[in-house]
PDB file of C-alpha atoms in Angstrom:
ATOM      1  CA  MET A  47     -46.404  23.171  -7.344  1.00 49.00           C
ATOM      2  CA  ASN A  48     -47.841  20.443  -9.358  1.00 52.00           C
ATOM      3  CA  GLU A  49     -44.641  19.847 -11.165  1.00 64.00           C
ATOM      4  CA  ILE A  50     -41.458  19.776  -8.656  1.00 71.00           C
ATOM      5  CA  PHE A  51     -39.021  18.706 -11.290  1.00 77.00           C
ATOM      6  CA  ASN A  52     -38.610  19.196 -15.004  1.00 86.00           C
ATOM      7  CA  TRP A  53     -35.590  18.951 -17.233  1.00 89.00           C
ATOM      8  CA  HIS A  54     -36.048  22.267 -18.644  1.00 89.00           C
ATOM      9  CA  ASP A  55     -35.999  24.080 -15.312  1.00 87.00           C
ATOM     10  CA  SER A  56     -33.198  21.708 -14.322  1.00 90.00           C
ATOM     11  CA  TRP A  57     -31.015  22.643 -17.377  1.00 91.00           C
ATOM     12  CA  ILE A  58     -31.654  26.316 -16.767  1.00 92.00           C
ATOM     13  CA  LEU A  59     -30.220  25.837 -13.224  1.00 90.00           C
ATOM     14  CA  VAL A  60     -27.176  23.878 -14.464  1.00 92.00           C
ATOM     15  CA  GLN A  61     -26.561  27.014 -16.955  1.00 93.00           C
ATOM     16  CA  HIS A  62     -26.795  29.319 -14.117  1.00 93.00           C
ATOM     17  CA  ASN A  63     -24.452  27.417 -11.785  1.00 94.00           C
ATOM     18  CA  TRP A  64     -22.019  26.087 -14.226  1.00 95.00           C
ATOM     19  CA  PHE A  65     -18.984  27.472 -12.654  1.00 96.00           C
ATOM     20  CA  TRP A  66     -19.784  25.568  -9.487  1.00 95.00           C
ATOM     21  CA  LEU A  67     -20.537  22.382 -11.144  1.00 96.00           C
ATOM     22  CA  LEU A  68     -17.159  22.717 -12.926  1.00 96.00           C
ATOM     23  CA  VAL A  69     -15.697  23.163  -9.691  1.00 97.00           C
ATOM     24  CA  ALA A  70     -17.266  20.191  -8.256  1.00 96.00           C
ATOM     25  CA  PHE A  71     -16.056  18.232 -11.130  1.00 97.00           C
ATOM     26  CA  ALA A  72     -12.414  19.382 -11.111  1.00 97.00           C
ATOM     27  CA  ILE A  73     -12.355  18.269  -7.484  1.00 97.00           C
ATOM     28  CA  GLY A  74     -13.768  14.830  -8.295  1.00 96.00           C
ATOM     29  CA  ALA A  75     -11.432  14.563 -11.265  1.00 96.00           C
ATOM     30  CA  TRP A  76      -8.508  15.297  -8.836  1.00 95.00           C
ATOM     31  CA  VAL A  77      -9.689  12.760  -6.148  1.00 94.00           C
ATOM     32  CA  GLY A  78     -10.371  10.121  -8.754  1.00 93.00           C
ATOM     33  CA  PHE A  79      -6.882  10.665 -10.405  1.00 90.00           C
ATOM     34  CA  THR A  80      -5.058  10.694  -7.229  1.00 89.00           C
ATOM     35  CA  TYR A  81      -6.898   7.872  -5.435  1.00 86.00           C
ATOM     36  CA  ASN A  82      -4.638   4.715  -5.380  1.00 73.00           C
ATOM     37  CA  SER A  83      -6.223   1.679  -3.718  1.00 66.00           C
ATOM     38  CA  SER A  84      -3.000   0.027  -3.537  1.00 61.00           C
ATOM     39  CA  GLU A  85      -1.233   2.421  -1.333  1.00 57.00           C
ATOM     40  CA  LYS A  86      -3.212   1.758   1.723  1.00 58.00           C
ATOM     41  CA  ARG A  87      -0.786   0.876   4.327  1.00 64.00           C
ATOM     42  CA  ILE A  88      -1.406  -2.162   6.344  1.00 65.00           C
ATOM     43  CA  ASN A  89       0.633  -3.406   9.276  1.00 60.00           C
TER      44      ASN A  89
ATOM     45  CA  MET B 277     -36.470  27.745  -3.629  1.00 75.00           C
ATOM     46  CA  THR B 278     -35.588  24.974  -1.545  1.00 82.00           C
ATOM     47  CA  HIS B 279     -36.111  22.339  -4.127  1.00 83.00           C
ATOM     48  CA  LEU B 280     -33.963  24.377  -6.332  1.00 84.00           C
ATOM     49  CA  LEU B 281     -31.051  24.091  -3.844  1.00 88.00           C
ATOM     50  CA  ILE B 282     -31.726  20.276  -3.410  1.00 90.00           C
ATOM     51  CA  GLU B 283     -31.612  19.867  -7.215  1.00 89.00           C
ATOM     52  CA  LEU B 284     -28.293  21.846  -7.301  1.00 91.00           C
ATOM     53  CA  ALA B 285     -26.752  19.652  -4.627  1.00 93.00           C
ATOM     54  CA  PHE B 286     -27.578  16.698  -6.539  1.00 93.00           C
ATOM     55  CA  TRP B 287     -26.113  18.051  -9.797  1.00 93.00           C
ATOM     56  CA  MET B 288     -22.986  18.894  -7.838  1.00 94.00           C
ATOM     57  CA  LEU B 289     -22.945  15.436  -6.487  1.00 95.00           C
ATOM     58  CA  PHE B 290     -23.380  13.892  -9.765  1.00 96.00           C
ATOM     59  CA  VAL B 291     -20.857  15.970 -11.349  1.00 95.00           C
ATOM     60  CA  TYR B 292     -18.390  15.345  -8.751  1.00 96.00           C
ATOM     61  CA  PHE B 293     -18.604  11.662  -8.924  1.00 96.00           C
ATOM     62  CA  LEU B 294     -18.455  11.797 -12.706  1.00 96.00           C
ATOM     63  CA  GLY B 295     -15.258  13.741 -12.082  1.00 95.00           C
ATOM     64  CA  CYS B 296     -14.054  11.011  -9.899  1.00 94.00           C
ATOM     65  CA  LEU B 297     -14.799   8.389 -12.265  1.00 94.00           C
ATOM     66  CA  LEU B 298     -13.128  10.053 -15.355  1.00 95.00           C
ATOM     67  CA  GLY B 299     -10.052  11.153 -13.125  1.00 93.00           C
ATOM     68  CA  TRP B 300      -9.651   7.519 -11.989  1.00 92.00           C
ATOM     69  CA  ALA B 301     -10.187   6.345 -15.671  1.00 92.00           C
ATOM     70  CA  ALA B 302      -7.626   8.875 -16.933  1.00 91.00           C
ATOM     71  CA  ARG B 303      -5.065   7.823 -14.314  1.00 87.00           C
ATOM     72  CA  ASN B 304      -5.472   3.988 -15.101  1.00 85.00           C
ATOM     73  CA  LEU B 305      -5.021   4.976 -18.893  1.00 86.00           C
ATOM     74  CA  PHE B 306      -2.571   7.379 -19.133  1.00 82.00           C
ATOM     75  CA  VAL B 307      -0.259   6.874 -16.097  1.00 74.00           C
ATOM     76  CA  ALA B 308       1.722   3.708 -15.873  1.00 63.00           C
ATOM     77  CA  GLU B 309       1.416   1.860 -12.438  1.00 55.00           C
ATOM     78  CA  PRO B 310       4.903   1.655 -11.043  1.00 52.00           C
ATOM     79  CA  ALA B 311       4.265  -1.645  -9.584  1.00 46.00           C
ATOM     80  CA  ALA B 312       2.651  -2.987 -12.382  1.00 42.00           C
ATOM     81  CA  GLN B 313       5.570  -2.555 -14.544  1.00 43.00           C
ATOM     82  CA  PRO B 314       8.021  -5.021 -12.931  1.00 45.00           C
ATOM     83  CA  ALA B 315       5.370  -7.949 -13.022  1.00 44.00           C
ATOM     84  CA  MET B 316       4.971  -7.499 -16.829  1.00 46.00           C
ATOM     85  CA  ALA B 317       8.564  -6.831 -17.437  1.00 46.00           C
ATOM     86  CA  PRO B 318      10.512  -9.467 -19.281  1.00 48.00           C
ATOM     87  CA  VAL B 319      13.126 -11.348 -17.393  1.00 47.00           C
ATOM     88  CA  VAL B 320      16.369  -9.492 -17.097  1.00 48.00           C
ATOM     89  CA  ALA B 321      18.394 -11.134 -14.496  1.00 50.00           C
ATOM     90  CA  LYS B 322      21.385  -8.792 -14.404  1.00 51.00           C
ATOM     91  CA  PRO B 323      23.665  -9.049 -11.385  1.00 52.00           C
ATOM     92  CA  ILE B 324      24.086  -5.896  -9.651  1.00 51.00           C
ATOM     93  CA  ALA B 325      27.393  -4.617  -9.261  1.00 57.00           C
ATOM     94  CA  LYS B 326      26.634  -2.154  -6.397  1.00 56.00           C
ATOM     95  CA  PRO B 327      23.517  -2.264  -4.102  1.00 53.00           C
ATOM     96  CA  VAL B 328      21.287   0.878  -4.549  1.00 52.00           C
ATOM     97  CA  PRO B 329      20.381   2.620  -1.259  1.00 55.00           C
ATOM     98  CA  ILE B 330      16.817   2.413  -0.712  1.00 52.00           C
ATOM     99  CA  PRO B 331      14.877   5.899  -0.058  1.00 52.00           C
ATOM    100  CA  ALA B 332      13.302   5.446   3.431  1.00 49.00           C
ATOM    101  CA  PRO B 333      10.301   7.183   4.613  1.00 50.00           C
ATOM    102  CA  MET B 334      11.862   7.869   7.978  1.00 48.00           C
ATOM    103  CA  VAL B 335      14.344  10.690   8.810  1.00 45.00           C
ATOM    104  CA  ALA B 336      17.244  10.460  11.021  1.00 49.00           C
ATOM    105  CA  ARG B 337      18.169   6.811  10.509  1.00 49.00           C
ATOM    106  CA  PRO B 338      21.307   5.567   8.853  1.00 48.00           C
ATOM    107  CA  VAL B 339      21.596   4.819   5.066  1.00 46.00           C
ATOM    108  CA  VAL B 340      21.442   1.025   4.877  1.00 49.00           C
ATOM    109  CA  VAL B 341      23.085  -0.787   2.135  1.00 48.00           C
ATOM    110  CA  PRO B 342      20.670  -3.773   1.413  1.00 50.00           C
ATOM    111  CA  THR B 343      22.136  -7.464   1.089  1.00 51.00           C
ATOM    112  CA  PRO B 344      22.382  -8.419  -2.407  1.00 51.00           C
ATOM    113  CA  ALA B 345      19.166 -10.704  -2.130  1.00 50.00           C
ATOM    114  CA  VAL B 346      16.956  -7.611  -1.048  1.00 49.00           C
ATOM    115  CA  ALA B 347      18.602  -5.347  -3.586  1.00 49.00           C
ATOM    116  CA  ALA B 348      17.862  -7.945  -6.223  1.00 49.00           C
ATOM    117  CA  SER B 349      14.135  -8.065  -5.152  1.00 47.00           C
ATOM    118  CA  VAL B 350      14.255  -4.211  -5.144  1.00 48.00           C
ATOM    119  CA  MET B 351      15.526  -4.278  -8.658  1.00 53.00           C
ATOM    120  CA  GLU B 352      12.716  -6.643  -9.882  1.00 51.00           C
ATOM    121  CA  THR B 353      13.972  -9.580 -12.027  1.00 54.00           C
ATOM    122  CA  GLY B 354      10.471  -9.873 -13.230  1.00 70.00           C
ATOM    123  CA  LYS B 355      10.569 -13.370 -11.923  1.00 80.00           C
ATOM    124  CA  MET B 356       7.729 -14.301  -9.156  1.00 88.00           C
ATOM    125  CA  GLU B 357       7.429 -17.510  -7.302  1.00 89.00           C
ATOM    126  CA  ARG B 358       4.991 -18.254  -4.468  1.00 89.00           C
ATOM    127  CA  PRO B 359       6.966 -19.150  -1.611  1.00 91.00           C
ATOM    128  CA  LYS B 360       5.799 -22.425   0.078  1.00 90.00           C
ATOM    129  CA  GLY B 361       4.288 -22.207   3.470  1.00 90.00           C
ATOM    130  CA  ILE B 362       3.450 -24.733   6.077  1.00 91.00           C
ATOM    131  CA  ASP B 363      -0.057 -25.756   7.395  1.00 90.00           C
ATOM    132  CA  LYS B 364       0.515 -24.896  10.862  1.00 88.00           C
ATOM    133  CA  ALA B 365       3.560 -23.648  13.047  1.00 90.00           C
ATOM    134  CA  ARG B 366       6.059 -26.186  13.978  1.00 90.00           C
ATOM    135  CA  GLY B 367       5.603 -27.473  17.429  1.00 90.00           C
ATOM    136  CA  GLY B 368       2.140 -25.550  17.623  1.00 89.00           C
ATOM    137  CA  LYS B 369       3.937 -22.191  18.463  1.00 91.00           C
ATOM    138  CA  ALA B 370       4.474 -19.550  15.875  1.00 91.00           C
ATOM    139  CA  ASP B 371       7.355 -17.016  16.172  1.00 91.00           C
ATOM    140  CA  ASP B 372       6.249 -13.445  17.057  1.00 91.00           C
ATOM    141  CA  LEU B 373       6.419 -12.103  13.531  1.00 90.00           C
ATOM    142  CA  GLN B 374       5.461  -8.677  14.550  1.00 90.00           C
ATOM    143  CA  ARG B 375       9.031  -8.184  16.104  1.00 90.00           C
ATOM    144  CA  ILE B 376       9.796  -7.519  12.270  1.00 90.00           C
ATOM    145  CA  SER B 377       9.411  -3.923  11.917  1.00 87.00           C
ATOM    146  CA  GLY B 378       6.709  -3.398   9.248  1.00 85.00           C
ATOM    147  CA  ILE B 379       4.784  -6.621  10.322  1.00 88.00           C
ATOM    148  CA  GLY B 380       2.010  -5.722  12.371  1.00 86.00           C
ATOM    149  CA  PRO B 381      -1.182  -7.804  13.487  1.00 88.00           C
ATOM    150  CA  LYS B 382      -2.865  -7.585  10.076  1.00 88.00           C
ATOM    151  CA  ASN B 383       0.226  -8.925   8.140  1.00 88.00           C
ATOM    152  CA  GLU B 384       1.031 -11.244  10.592  1.00 89.00           C
ATOM    153  CA  GLY B 385      -2.372 -12.866  10.111  1.00 89.00           C
ATOM    154  CA  ILE B 386      -1.918 -12.783   6.394  1.00 89.00           C
ATOM    155  CA  LEU B 387       1.382 -14.561   6.638  1.00 91.00           C
ATOM    156  CA  HIS B 388      -0.170 -16.981   8.744  1.00 92.00           C
ATOM    157  CA  ASN B 389      -2.666 -17.634   6.201  1.00 91.00           C
ATOM    158  CA  LEU B 390       0.191 -17.807   3.541  1.00 91.00           C
ATOM    159  CA  GLY B 391       1.637 -20.772   5.846  1.00 92.00           C
ATOM    160  CA  PHE B 392       4.521 -18.613   7.323  1.00 93.00           C
ATOM    161  CA  PHE B 393       4.858 -18.749  11.003  1.00 94.00           C
ATOM    162  CA  HIS B 394       8.686 -18.656  11.590  1.00 94.00           C
ATOM    163  CA  PHE B 395      11.404 -16.309  11.213  1.00 93.00           C
ATOM    164  CA  ASP B 396      13.529 -18.926   9.222  1.00 93.00           C
ATOM    165  CA  GLN B 397      10.726 -19.356   6.739  1.00 93.00           C
ATOM    166  CA  ILE B 398      10.766 -15.471   5.837  1.00 94.00           C
ATOM    167  CA  ALA B 399      14.572 -15.469   5.865  1.00 93.00           C
ATOM    168  CA  ALA B 400      14.829 -18.187   3.352  1.00 93.00           C
ATOM    169  CA  TRP B 401      12.591 -16.334   0.901  1.00 93.00           C
ATOM    170  CA  THR B 402      14.413 -15.746  -2.426  1.00 92.00           C
ATOM    171  CA  PRO B 403      14.190 -12.566  -4.541  1.00 91.00           C
ATOM    172  CA  ALA B 404      11.661 -14.146  -6.594  1.00 91.00           C
ATOM    173  CA  GLN B 405       9.562 -15.121  -3.682  1.00 91.00           C
ATOM    174  CA  VAL B 406       9.842 -11.768  -2.088  1.00 91.00           C
ATOM    175  CA  ALA B 407       8.614 -10.197  -5.369  1.00 90.00           C
ATOM    176  CA  TRP B 408       5.692 -12.696  -5.212  1.00 90.00           C
ATOM    177  CA  VAL B 409       4.758 -11.895  -1.697  1.00 89.00           C
ATOM    178  CA  ASP B 410       5.182  -8.206  -2.351  1.00 88.00           C
ATOM    179  CA  ASP B 411       2.983  -8.370  -5.355  1.00 87.00           C
ATOM    180  CA  HIS B 412       0.414 -10.539  -3.580  1.00 85.00           C
ATOM    181  CA  LEU B 413       0.219  -7.807  -0.739  1.00 84.00           C
ATOM    182  CA  ARG B 414       0.438  -5.025  -2.988  1.00 83.00           C
ATOM    183  CA  PHE B 415       3.318  -3.565  -0.925  1.00 85.00           C
ATOM    184  CA  ASN B 416       5.156  -1.807  -3.667  1.00 84.00           C
ATOM    185  CA  GLY B 417       8.533  -2.659  -2.348  1.00 87.00           C
ATOM    186  CA  ARG B 418       7.890  -2.709   1.275  1.00 87.00           C
ATOM    187  CA  ILE B 419       9.472  -5.944   2.152  1.00 90.00           C
ATOM    188  CA  ALA B 420      12.940  -4.781   0.637  1.00 88.00           C
ATOM    189  CA  ARG B 421      12.516  -1.229   1.940  1.00 88.00           C
ATOM    190  CA  GLU B 422      11.899  -2.504   5.402  1.00 87.00           C
ATOM    191  CA  GLU B 423      14.466  -5.347   5.019  1.00 89.00           C
ATOM    192  CA  TRP B 424      12.359  -7.910   6.199  1.00 91.00           C
ATOM    193  CA  ILE B 425      14.412 -10.731   5.035  1.00 92.00           C
ATOM    194  CA  ARG B 426      17.416  -9.150   6.966  1.00 91.00           C
ATOM    195  CA  GLN B 427      15.466  -8.656  10.206  1.00 91.00           C
ATOM    196  CA  ALA B 428      13.884 -12.221  10.025  1.00 91.00           C
ATOM    197  CA  ASP B 429      17.286 -13.660   9.506  1.00 92.00           C
ATOM    198  CA  LEU B 430      18.672 -11.928  12.447  1.00 92.00           C
ATOM    199  CA  LEU B 431      15.897 -13.044  14.524  1.00 91.00           C
ATOM    200  CA  ALA B 432      15.821 -16.543  13.304  1.00 92.00           C
ATOM    201  CA  THR B 433      19.604 -16.806  14.068  1.00 93.00           C
ATOM    202  CA  GLY B 434      19.085 -15.439  17.378  1.00 91.00           C
ATOM    203  CA  LYS B 435      21.261 -12.379  16.791  1.00 90.00           C
ATOM    204  CA  GLU B 436      19.318 -10.233  19.089  1.00 88.00           C
ATOM    205  CA  ALA B 437      21.767  -7.674  19.886  1.00 87.00           C
ATOM    206  CA  GLU B 438      22.530  -6.941  16.246  1.00 87.00           C
ATOM    207  CA  PHE B 439      18.702  -6.824  15.681  1.00 88.00           C
ATOM    208  CA  LYS B 440      18.341  -4.505  18.471  1.00 85.00           C
ATOM    209  CA  ARG B 441      21.139  -2.371  17.404  1.00 85.00           C
ATOM    210  CA  GLU B 442      19.802  -2.191  13.636  1.00 84.00           C
ATOM    211  CA  TYR B 443      16.237  -2.028  14.013  1.00 84.00           C
ATOM    212  CA  GLY B 444      15.347  -1.278  17.577  1.00 79.00           C
ATOM    213  CA  THR B 445      13.241  -3.614  19.320  1.00 66.00           C
ATOM    214  CA  GLY B 446      10.287  -3.623  16.971  1.00 53.00           C
ATOM    215  CA  GLY B 447       8.024  -2.189  19.952  1.00 49.00           C
ATOM    216  CA  MET B 448       7.957  -5.726  21.151  1.00 53.00           C
ATOM    217  CA  LYS B 449       9.259  -7.239  24.550  1.00 54.00           C
ATOM    218  CA  ASN B 450      12.461  -9.021  24.837  1.00 55.00           C
ATOM    219  CA  THR B 451      13.064 -12.496  25.836  1.00 64.00           C
ATOM    220  CA  LYS B 452      12.670 -11.663  29.633  1.00 64.00           C
ATOM    221  CA  GLY B 453       9.115 -10.135  28.596  1.00 57.00           C
ATOM    222  CA  GLU B 454      10.264  -6.678  29.517  1.00 54.00           C
ATOM    223  CA  THR B 455       8.939  -3.974  27.114  1.00 49.00           C
ATOM    224  CA  LEU B 456      12.123  -2.428  25.710  1.00 52.00           C
ATOM    225  CA  SER B 457      10.581   0.137  23.259  1.00 45.00           C
ATOM    226  CA  GLY B 458       7.013   1.605  22.170  1.00 40.00           C
ATOM    227  CA  SER B 459       8.175   2.168  18.865  1.00 43.00           C
ATOM    228  CA  ARG B 460       8.692   0.252  15.657  1.00 48.00           C
ATOM    229  CA  THR B 461      10.976   2.930  14.317  1.00 42.00           C
ATOM    230  CA  ARG B 462      14.510   1.762  13.461  1.00 43.00           C
ATOM    231  CA  LYS B 463      17.084   3.097  15.541  1.00 35.00           C
TER     232      LYS B 463
END
């Protein structure tokens, strides 16, 4: 436990969970693509 | 184990925001903004032979043929001109702009800040001025769709019956102070 974070382990983590990261990316991309600040309706 | 989960959560957040950023950038790069086009379009002042009915977001309301001035602003001539406001309301008393369906407290405040306090001021807007206000408030044609000019004209000229028939009461009170309707929906 003397090393909590290292990039190598983190990269392995990414490789093992690439699908869920892809899902998160796709959701983010969709949100970003459909976001339109000018469509906020004010009265 | 816990720190792996936390690390994964951070990765997912990072990837999500990266997606947001790229998606937003892609939209801005590859999809033309419908509102931005008319502003940049060259001046094409074509007379409109037939006013085009404007699709309305509400159901069960009659199809309204807009006045030529409104239709012209919808067609966007590309010209924009800031309407001239006044410093304060004439006689110190502003009209109740919220009677216009589509204007709420927020928009009323904005209009006051721009120097518009009276129905006749709004009724006098030219299509170029409507286009400016619409663009300034990022309304994407709402002023035309909701027929602010016609509503303001009816209210300015005291045509209450006609206003009520066409637009309801705007959820406001009548001249006697009676609440006529709780809805802004046009009849």
